mmCIF file of C-alpha atoms in Angstrom:
data_model
loop_
_atom_site.group_PDB
_atom_site.id
_atom_site.type_symbol
_atom_site.label_atom_id
_atom_site.label_comp_id
_atom_site.label_asym_id
_atom_site.label_seq_id
_atom_site.Cartn_x
_atom_site.Cartn_y
_atom_site.Cartn_z
ATOM 1 C CA MET A 41 129.505 91.301 77.614
ATOM 2 C CA THR A 42 129.583 88.986 80.630
ATOM 3 C CA LYS A 43 126.303 88.761 82.531
ATOM 4 C CA VAL A 44 126.704 89.763 86.166
ATOM 5 C CA PRO A 45 123.969 88.304 88.397
ATOM 6 C CA LYS A 46 122.208 90.980 90.420
ATOM 7 C CA LEU A 47 119.308 90.921 92.814
ATOM 8 C CA ASP A 48 116.176 92.599 91.500
ATOM 9 C CA PRO A 49 113.013 92.601 93.652
ATOM 10 C CA GLU A 50 110.854 91.988 90.587
ATOM 11 C CA HIS A 51 112.736 88.784 89.764
ATOM 12 C CA THR A 52 113.590 87.418 93.212
ATOM 13 C CA VAL A 53 112.072 84.935 95.615
ATOM 14 C CA ILE A 54 113.248 84.139 99.138
ATOM 15 C CA PHE A 55 113.742 80.538 100.274
ATOM 16 C CA LEU A 56 113.549 79.970 104.041
ATOM 17 C CA CYS A 57 114.935 76.496 104.653
ATOM 18 C CA ASP A 58 113.882 74.378 107.640
ATOM 19 C CA ILE A 59 114.347 76.754 110.587
ATOM 20 C CA GLN A 60 112.315 74.610 112.960
ATOM 21 C CA GLY A 61 111.961 75.073 116.694
ATOM 22 C CA ARG A 62 112.965 71.590 117.786
ATOM 23 C CA LEU A 63 116.390 72.112 116.223
ATOM 24 C CA GLY A 64 117.066 75.158 118.359
ATOM 25 C CA HIS A 65 119.054 73.270 120.989
ATOM 26 C CA ALA A 66 121.357 71.689 118.414
ATOM 27 C CA ILE A 67 122.062 74.423 115.860
ATOM 28 C CA TYR A 68 124.979 76.769 116.439
ATOM 29 C CA GLY A 69 123.784 80.368 116.843
ATOM 30 C CA PHE A 70 120.109 79.443 116.496
ATOM 31 C CA ASP A 71 118.861 82.522 118.367
ATOM 32 C CA GLU A 72 120.903 84.792 116.110
ATOM 33 C CA LEU A 73 119.596 82.890 113.098
ATOM 34 C CA VAL A 74 116.037 83.689 114.179
ATOM 35 C CA LEU A 75 116.960 87.376 114.437
ATOM 36 C CA VAL A 76 118.304 87.348 110.876
ATOM 37 C CA THR A 77 115.190 85.533 109.671
ATOM 38 C CA ASN A 78 112.842 88.120 111.137
ATOM 39 C CA LYS A 79 114.970 90.889 109.646
ATOM 40 C CA VAL A 80 114.702 89.255 106.208
ATOM 41 C CA ILE A 81 110.937 88.855 106.643
ATOM 42 C CA LYS A 82 110.579 92.566 107.424
ATOM 43 C CA MET A 83 112.717 93.412 104.408
ATOM 44 C CA ALA A 84 110.631 91.138 102.169
ATOM 45 C CA LYS A 85 107.460 92.836 103.400
ATOM 46 C CA ILE A 86 108.793 96.299 102.562
ATOM 47 C CA LEU A 87 110.147 95.326 99.154
ATOM 48 C CA GLY A 88 107.269 93.042 98.172
ATOM 49 C CA ILE A 89 109.321 89.871 97.718
ATOM 50 C CA PRO A 90 107.581 86.467 97.981
ATOM 51 C CA VAL A 91 108.812 83.930 100.513
ATOM 52 C CA ILE A 92 108.664 80.143 100.250
ATOM 53 C CA VAL A 93 109.191 78.159 103.467
ATOM 54 C CA THR A 94 109.972 74.486 103.932
ATOM 55 C CA GLU A 95 109.950 72.222 106.970
ATOM 56 C CA GLN A 96 112.016 69.068 107.098
ATOM 57 C CA ASN A 97 110.008 66.081 108.290
ATOM 58 C CA PRO A 98 107.941 68.091 110.787
ATOM 59 C CA LYS A 99 105.601 65.248 111.763
ATOM 60 C CA GLY A 100 108.058 62.399 111.967
ATOM 61 C CA ASN A 101 109.167 59.517 109.802
ATOM 62 C CA ARG A 102 109.849 56.126 111.290
ATOM 63 C CA TYR A 103 112.170 55.254 108.405
ATOM 64 C CA VAL A 104 114.667 57.999 109.229
ATOM 65 C CA THR A 105 117.698 56.739 111.112
ATOM 66 C CA SER A 106 119.768 58.695 113.619
ATOM 67 C CA LEU A 107 122.758 59.645 111.496
ATOM 68 C CA THR A 108 123.483 63.206 112.643
ATOM 69 C CA PRO A 109 122.243 65.623 115.303
ATOM 70 C CA PHE A 110 119.935 66.961 112.558
ATOM 71 C CA THR A 111 118.260 63.591 111.986
ATOM 72 C CA SER A 112 118.520 62.254 115.525
ATOM 73 C CA ARG A 113 115.035 63.575 116.330
ATOM 74 C CA ALA A 114 113.581 63.045 112.881
ATOM 75 C CA HIS A 115 111.737 59.887 113.887
ATOM 76 C CA ALA A 116 109.707 62.016 116.330
ATOM 77 C CA GLY A 117 109.389 64.881 113.888
ATOM 78 C CA LEU A 118 111.234 68.176 113.854
ATOM 79 C CA GLY A 119 108.091 70.191 114.378
ATOM 80 C CA PRO A 120 106.954 73.360 112.608
ATOM 81 C CA THR A 121 108.888 76.507 111.811
ATOM 82 C CA ALA A 122 110.155 78.150 115.007
ATOM 83 C CA PRO A 123 107.273 80.151 116.520
ATOM 84 C CA GLU A 124 109.599 83.133 117.082
ATOM 85 C CA ILE A 125 109.715 83.606 113.314
ATOM 86 C CA ASP A 126 107.013 86.093 112.311
ATOM 87 C CA LEU A 127 105.692 84.496 109.130
ATOM 88 C CA PRO A 128 102.178 85.978 109.578
ATOM 89 C CA ALA A 129 103.690 89.447 109.073
ATOM 90 C CA LEU A 130 104.266 88.550 105.416
ATOM 91 C CA GLY A 131 100.582 88.241 104.609
ATOM 92 C CA ASP A 132 100.104 87.197 100.981
ATOM 93 C CA LEU A 133 103.874 87.328 100.407
ATOM 94 C CA HIS A 134 104.092 84.073 102.370
ATOM 95 C CA VAL A 135 103.555 81.881 99.331
ATOM 96 C CA ALA A 136 103.533 78.542 101.114
ATOM 97 C CA THR A 137 105.038 76.401 103.858
ATOM 98 C CA ILE A 138 105.811 72.999 102.412
ATOM 99 C CA GLU A 139 106.613 69.854 104.347
ATOM 100 C CA LYS A 140 109.326 67.679 102.865
ATOM 101 C CA SER A 141 111.466 64.629 103.451
ATOM 102 C CA LEU A 142 113.896 65.420 100.623
ATOM 103 C CA PHE A 143 116.837 67.370 101.987
ATOM 104 C CA SER A 144 116.699 69.857 99.116
ATOM 105 C CA MET A 145 113.910 72.424 99.056
ATOM 106 C CA MET A 146 113.392 71.644 95.361
ATOM 107 C CA VAL A 147 110.540 69.225 95.901
ATOM 108 C CA PRO A 148 107.781 69.002 93.248
ATOM 109 C CA GLU A 149 105.546 71.502 95.072
ATOM 110 C CA VAL A 150 108.302 74.123 95.150
ATOM 111 C CA LYS A 151 109.187 73.524 91.518
ATOM 112 C CA THR A 152 105.539 74.088 90.633
ATOM 113 C CA LEU A 153 105.511 77.386 92.537
ATOM 114 C CA LEU A 154 108.586 78.506 90.620
ATOM 115 C CA ARG A 155 107.119 77.510 87.261
ATOM 116 C CA GLU A 156 104.043 79.575 88.105
ATOM 117 C CA ARG A 157 106.346 82.570 88.485
ATOM 118 C CA PRO A 158 108.410 82.614 85.269
ATOM 119 C CA ARG A 159 109.770 86.088 86.058
ATOM 120 C CA ILE A 160 111.767 84.669 88.965
ATOM 121 C CA THR A 161 115.451 84.348 88.071
ATOM 122 C CA SER A 162 117.133 84.799 91.454
ATOM 123 C CA VAL A 163 116.732 83.048 94.802
ATOM 124 C CA VAL A 164 117.863 84.385 98.174
ATOM 125 C CA LEU A 165 118.487 81.256 100.225
ATOM 126 C CA PHE A 166 119.064 80.816 103.947
ATOM 127 C CA GLY A 167 118.313 78.377 106.754
ATOM 128 C CA ILE A 168 119.687 75.117 108.121
ATOM 129 C CA GLU A 169 121.665 73.026 107.917
ATOM 130 C CA SER A 170 124.242 74.746 105.731
ATOM 131 C CA HIS A 171 125.983 71.555 104.586
ATOM 132 C CA ILE A 172 122.830 69.501 104.044
ATOM 133 C CA CYS A 173 119.544 71.123 103.060
ATOM 134 C CA VAL A 174 120.916 74.548 102.152
ATOM 135 C CA LEU A 175 123.765 73.118 100.090
ATOM 136 C CA GLN A 176 121.581 70.634 98.225
ATOM 137 C CA THR A 177 118.955 73.305 97.556
ATOM 138 C CA ALA A 178 121.619 75.612 96.142
ATOM 139 C CA LEU A 179 122.954 72.863 93.881
ATOM 140 C CA ASP A 180 119.486 72.031 92.564
ATOM 141 C CA LEU A 181 118.644 75.693 91.947
ATOM 142 C CA LEU A 182 121.897 76.271 90.089
ATOM 143 C CA GLN A 183 121.226 73.201 87.978
ATOM 144 C CA GLU A 184 117.826 74.660 87.102
ATOM 145 C CA GLY A 185 119.500 77.875 85.941
ATOM 146 C CA TYR A 186 118.632 80.196 88.832
ATOM 147 C CA ASP A 187 121.039 82.723 90.308
ATOM 148 C CA VAL A 188 121.515 81.704 93.934
ATOM 149 C CA PHE A 189 122.414 84.136 96.703
ATOM 150 C CA VAL A 190 123.095 82.441 100.044
ATOM 151 C CA LEU A 191 123.026 84.603 103.169
ATOM 152 C CA ALA A 192 126.221 83.933 105.101
ATOM 153 C CA ASP A 193 124.703 85.312 108.301
ATOM 154 C CA GLY A 194 121.516 83.341 107.682
ATOM 155 C CA VAL A 195 122.870 79.786 107.646
ATOM 156 C CA SER A 196 124.246 77.484 110.306
ATOM 157 C CA SER A 197 124.700 73.849 111.263
ATOM 158 C CA CYS A 198 124.919 71.678 114.338
ATOM 159 C CA ASN A 199 128.696 71.715 113.880
ATOM 160 C CA LYS A 200 129.747 75.263 113.031
ATOM 161 C CA GLU A 201 132.874 73.939 111.305
ATOM 162 C CA GLU A 202 130.650 72.669 108.496
ATOM 163 C CA VAL A 203 129.490 76.165 107.522
ATOM 164 C CA PRO A 204 132.580 77.572 105.761
ATOM 165 C CA ILE A 205 133.079 74.351 103.817
ATOM 166 C CA ALA A 206 129.478 74.359 102.621
ATOM 167 C CA LEU A 207 129.645 78.021 101.621
ATOM 168 C CA ALA A 208 132.939 77.464 99.805
ATOM 169 C CA HIS A 209 131.333 74.587 97.883
ATOM 170 C CA ILE A 210 128.414 76.785 96.860
ATOM 171 C CA ARG A 211 130.781 79.489 95.641
ATOM 172 C CA GLN A 212 132.859 76.979 93.684
ATOM 173 C CA VAL A 213 129.854 75.777 91.699
ATOM 174 C CA GLY A 214 128.618 79.265 90.842
ATOM 175 C CA GLY A 215 126.531 80.412 93.789
ATOM 176 C CA HIS A 216 126.944 83.773 95.492
ATOM 177 C CA VAL A 217 127.580 84.210 99.209
ATOM 178 C CA ILE A 218 126.498 87.548 100.637
ATOM 179 C CA THR A 219 125.061 88.926 103.880
ATOM 180 C CA SER A 220 121.502 89.841 104.735
ATOM 181 C CA GLU A 221 122.538 93.495 104.862
ATOM 182 C CA SER A 222 124.132 93.352 101.424
ATOM 183 C CA ALA A 223 121.152 91.526 99.937
ATOM 184 C CA SER A 224 118.766 94.075 101.428
ATOM 185 C CA PHE A 225 120.578 97.017 99.891
ATOM 186 C CA GLN A 226 120.917 95.269 96.529
ATOM 187 C CA LEU A 227 117.178 94.677 96.478
ATOM 188 C CA GLN A 228 116.394 98.246 97.555
ATOM 189 C CA ARG A 229 118.810 99.511 94.856
ATOM 190 C CA GLU A 230 118.372 103.257 95.440
ATOM 191 C CA ALA A 231 117.405 105.865 97.997
ATOM 192 C CA GLY A 232 114.965 107.870 95.897
ATOM 193 C CA THR A 233 111.965 105.561 96.089
ATOM 194 C CA PRO A 234 108.735 105.763 98.092
ATOM 195 C CA ARG A 235 109.634 102.692 100.149
ATOM 196 C CA PHE A 236 113.122 103.874 101.090
ATOM 197 C CA LYS A 237 111.941 105.605 104.261
ATOM 198 C CA ALA A 238 110.526 102.338 105.609
ATOM 199 C CA PHE A 239 113.625 100.494 104.432
ATOM 200 C CA SER A 240 115.951 102.981 106.118
ATOM 201 C CA THR A 241 113.959 102.761 109.340
ATOM 202 C CA LEU A 242 114.264 98.972 109.286
ATOM 203 C CA ILE A 243 118.042 99.109 108.833
ATOM 204 C CA LYS A 244 118.360 101.494 111.779
ATOM 205 C CA GLU A 245 116.042 99.442 113.986
ATOM 206 C CA GLU A 246 117.957 96.260 113.187
ATOM 207 C CA LEU A 247 121.416 97.768 113.671
ATOM 208 C CA ALA A 248 122.061 96.198 117.082
ATOM 209 C CA ASN A 249 120.759 92.810 115.918
ATOM 210 C CA THR A 250 122.846 93.013 112.740
ATOM 211 C CA THR A 251 125.974 93.598 114.815
ATOM 212 C CA LYS A 252 125.091 90.766 117.179
ATOM 213 C CA THR A 253 124.325 88.253 114.452
ATOM 214 C CA SER A 254 127.391 89.193 112.410
ATOM 215 C CA GLN A 255 129.674 88.659 115.382
ATOM 216 C CA LYS A 256 128.145 85.236 115.985
ATOM 217 C CA LEU A 257 127.541 83.884 112.498
ATOM 218 C CA LEU A 258 130.226 85.489 110.321
ATOM 219 C CA GLN A 259 133.322 84.403 112.242
ATOM 220 C CA TYR A 260 134.444 81.897 109.654
ATOM 221 C CA PRO A 261 137.702 81.513 107.684
ATOM 222 C CA TRP A 262 135.818 81.811 104.374
ATOM 223 C CA THR A 263 135.151 85.490 105.122
ATOM 224 C CA ILE A 264 138.823 86.277 104.563
ATOM 225 C CA PRO A 265 139.159 87.446 100.939
ATOM 226 C CA ARG A 266 140.751 84.819 98.744
ATOM 227 C CA ASN A 267 143.556 87.218 97.824
ATOM 228 C CA MET A 268 144.316 88.098 101.456
ATOM 229 C CA PHE A 269 147.113 85.557 101.818
ATOM 230 C CA GLY A 270 148.699 86.767 98.591
ATOM 231 C CA SER A 271 148.553 90.329 99.870
ATOM 232 C CA LEU A 272 150.131 89.321 103.165
ATOM 233 C CA PHE A 273 152.906 87.529 101.271
ATOM 234 C CA HIS A 274 153.641 90.635 99.198
ATOM 235 C CA LEU A 275 153.672 92.791 102.326
ATOM 236 C CA ALA A 276 156.159 90.414 103.949
ATOM 237 C CA ILE A 277 158.439 90.564 100.901
ATOM 238 C CA ASP A 278 158.227 94.361 100.845
ATOM 239 C CA ALA A 279 159.120 94.507 104.536
ATOM 240 C CA LEU A 280 162.119 92.205 103.949
ATOM 241 C CA LEU A 281 163.354 94.283 101.005
ATOM 242 C CA PHE A 282 163.075 97.492 102.996
ATOM 243 C CA SER A 283 164.987 95.955 105.889
ATOM 244 C CA ALA A 284 167.714 94.797 103.479
ATOM 245 C CA PHE A 285 167.765 98.312 101.992
ATOM 246 C CA LEU A 286 168.422 99.751 105.451
ATOM 247 C CA ALA A 287 171.198 97.199 105.925
ATOM 248 C CA GLY A 288 172.770 98.336 102.652
ATOM 249 C CA ILE A 289 172.702 101.969 103.807
ATOM 250 C CA LYS A 290 174.369 100.950 107.047
ATOM 251 C CA ARG A 291 177.143 99.054 105.221
ATOM 252 C CA SER A 292 177.833 101.851 102.760
ATOM 253 C CA THR A 293 177.402 104.952 104.949
ATOM 254 C CA GLY A 294 177.311 103.795 108.560
ATOM 255 C CA LEU A 295 173.866 105.318 109.023
ATOM 256 C CA THR A 296 171.334 103.203 110.918
ATOM 257 C CA PRO A 297 168.025 103.871 112.688
ATOM 258 C CA ALA A 298 168.498 105.263 116.208
ATOM 259 C CA LEU A 299 166.693 102.553 118.139
ATOM 260 C CA SER A 300 167.762 104.111 121.416
ATOM 261 C CA GLN A 301 165.157 106.816 120.821
ATOM 262 C CA VAL A 302 162.320 104.265 120.843
ATOM 263 C CA PRO A 303 160.875 104.454 124.376
ATOM 264 C CA ASN A 304 159.127 101.078 124.464
ATOM 265 C CA LYS A 305 161.509 98.218 125.171
ATOM 266 C CA ASP A 306 159.429 95.561 123.429
ATOM 267 C CA ILE A 307 159.023 97.626 120.269
ATOM 268 C CA ARG A 308 162.730 98.445 120.344
ATOM 269 C CA GLN A 309 163.554 94.732 120.494
ATOM 270 C CA MET A 310 161.144 93.987 117.627
ATOM 271 C CA LEU A 311 162.792 96.657 115.481
ATOM 272 C CA ARG A 312 166.243 95.323 116.354
ATOM 273 C CA THR A 313 165.150 91.848 115.239
ATOM 274 C CA TYR A 314 163.610 93.291 112.071
ATOM 275 C CA LEU A 315 166.857 95.110 111.166
ATOM 276 C CA GLY A 316 168.834 91.982 111.953
ATOM 277 C CA ILE A 317 166.756 90.019 109.445
ATOM 278 C CA GLY A 318 167.523 92.678 106.840
ATOM 279 C CA GLU A 319 171.257 92.432 107.529
ATOM 280 C CA TYR A 320 171.131 88.665 107.208
ATOM 281 C CA ALA A 321 169.239 88.973 103.899
ATOM 282 C CA PHE A 322 171.741 91.571 102.668
ATOM 283 C CA ASP A 323 174.732 89.359 103.573
ATOM 284 C CA LEU A 324 173.135 86.321 101.980
ATOM 285 C CA ALA A 325 172.492 88.304 98.801
ATOM 286 C CA MET A 326 176.182 89.274 98.734
ATOM 287 C CA VAL A 327 177.174 85.629 98.947
ATOM 288 C CA VAL A 328 174.759 84.587 96.202
ATOM 289 C CA PHE A 329 175.755 87.425 93.882
ATOM 290 C CA GLY A 330 179.409 86.643 94.587
ATOM 291 C CA VAL A 331 179.183 83.265 92.886
ATOM 292 C CA ILE A 332 177.269 84.536 89.860
ATOM 293 C CA LEU A 333 179.450 85.247 86.833
ATOM 294 C CA PHE A 334 177.552 88.423 85.974
ATOM 295 C CA PHE A 335 178.799 90.111 89.170
ATOM 296 C CA THR A 336 182.380 91.038 90.040
ATOM 297 C CA CYS A 337 183.692 92.018 93.465
ATOM 298 C CA GLN A 338 185.800 95.186 93.457
ATOM 299 C CA LEU A 339 186.141 95.238 97.261
ATOM 300 C CA GLY A 340 186.823 92.635 99.924
ATOM 301 C CA PRO A 341 183.918 91.439 101.994
ATOM 302 C CA PRO A 342 182.881 93.936 104.693
ATOM 303 C CA ALA A 343 184.271 93.238 108.123
ATOM 304 C CA ASP A 344 180.820 92.830 109.632
ATOM 305 C CA VAL A 345 179.415 90.258 107.183
ATOM 306 C CA SER A 346 177.405 87.892 109.350
ATOM 307 C CA LEU A 347 178.971 84.562 110.230
ATOM 308 C CA VAL A 348 175.867 82.785 109.016
ATOM 309 C CA ALA A 349 176.270 84.266 105.536
ATOM 310 C CA LEU A 350 180.012 83.518 105.456
ATOM 311 C CA GLN A 351 179.238 79.815 105.878
ATOM 312 C CA PHE A 352 178.064 79.873 102.261
ATOM 313 C CA LEU A 353 181.406 81.166 100.937
#
């Protein structure tokens, strides 16, 4: 039986990646990102899930060059975790805040913390930037054998266009992209537990923020299901076949939809165009079938065969 990775509070740790105050001016949707972070912290407190925090070059590094908006201030230091983030609320669940220069969170100190917790098999990962530190952390965790769940509404970048590409990369290599809401409910698992009342209260209290952050941080092309375009294609083919079917009824019986009964002029014109496409498809099918040996014509071509279709005769 195929193993399906699932979030279990007893086997999960949360990675908060580099959400530092000095990046606030540069990161797309930073304020919304802080809201999601505080929501996750509250959820971790209720469910008893440990949190590991990293800070990228908080005190400065004179060897860092100005390559991107992320690193442009690195020589002066990116400062500590944004003060709006309520890490003290975690208490002992705040395992550590670790300074790093490596882009990935998987520095030796973090690896040691994970080794000290052998029950941990899953990591909920979020932070910035999606295409740099978050991506590289996800790759390193996957290589170490952990199940990685990246919060789509908990990551961002200076250039928002980077986000869907980074998330797609993580999915392609075996990571899982979910939302903070989905992760919360997976970790809660059921309603009949002593902590559900507090959990339910949190979800209700965060409802407005969840809507706000989703509208800001989830408006990416990757959120369209991968089979959506296939479904749209099938719907288009079905619509064409139905239109051609109506054209066939018209040719054989003279019956056609009474468009004059449609009150809206624009809709009436759209329907007229739609039926016209069906008639063209029907006429073209007649031409194609007419040159195939397996079909024989017992009647002459209808008088109203479209001129476009007759060009193929």
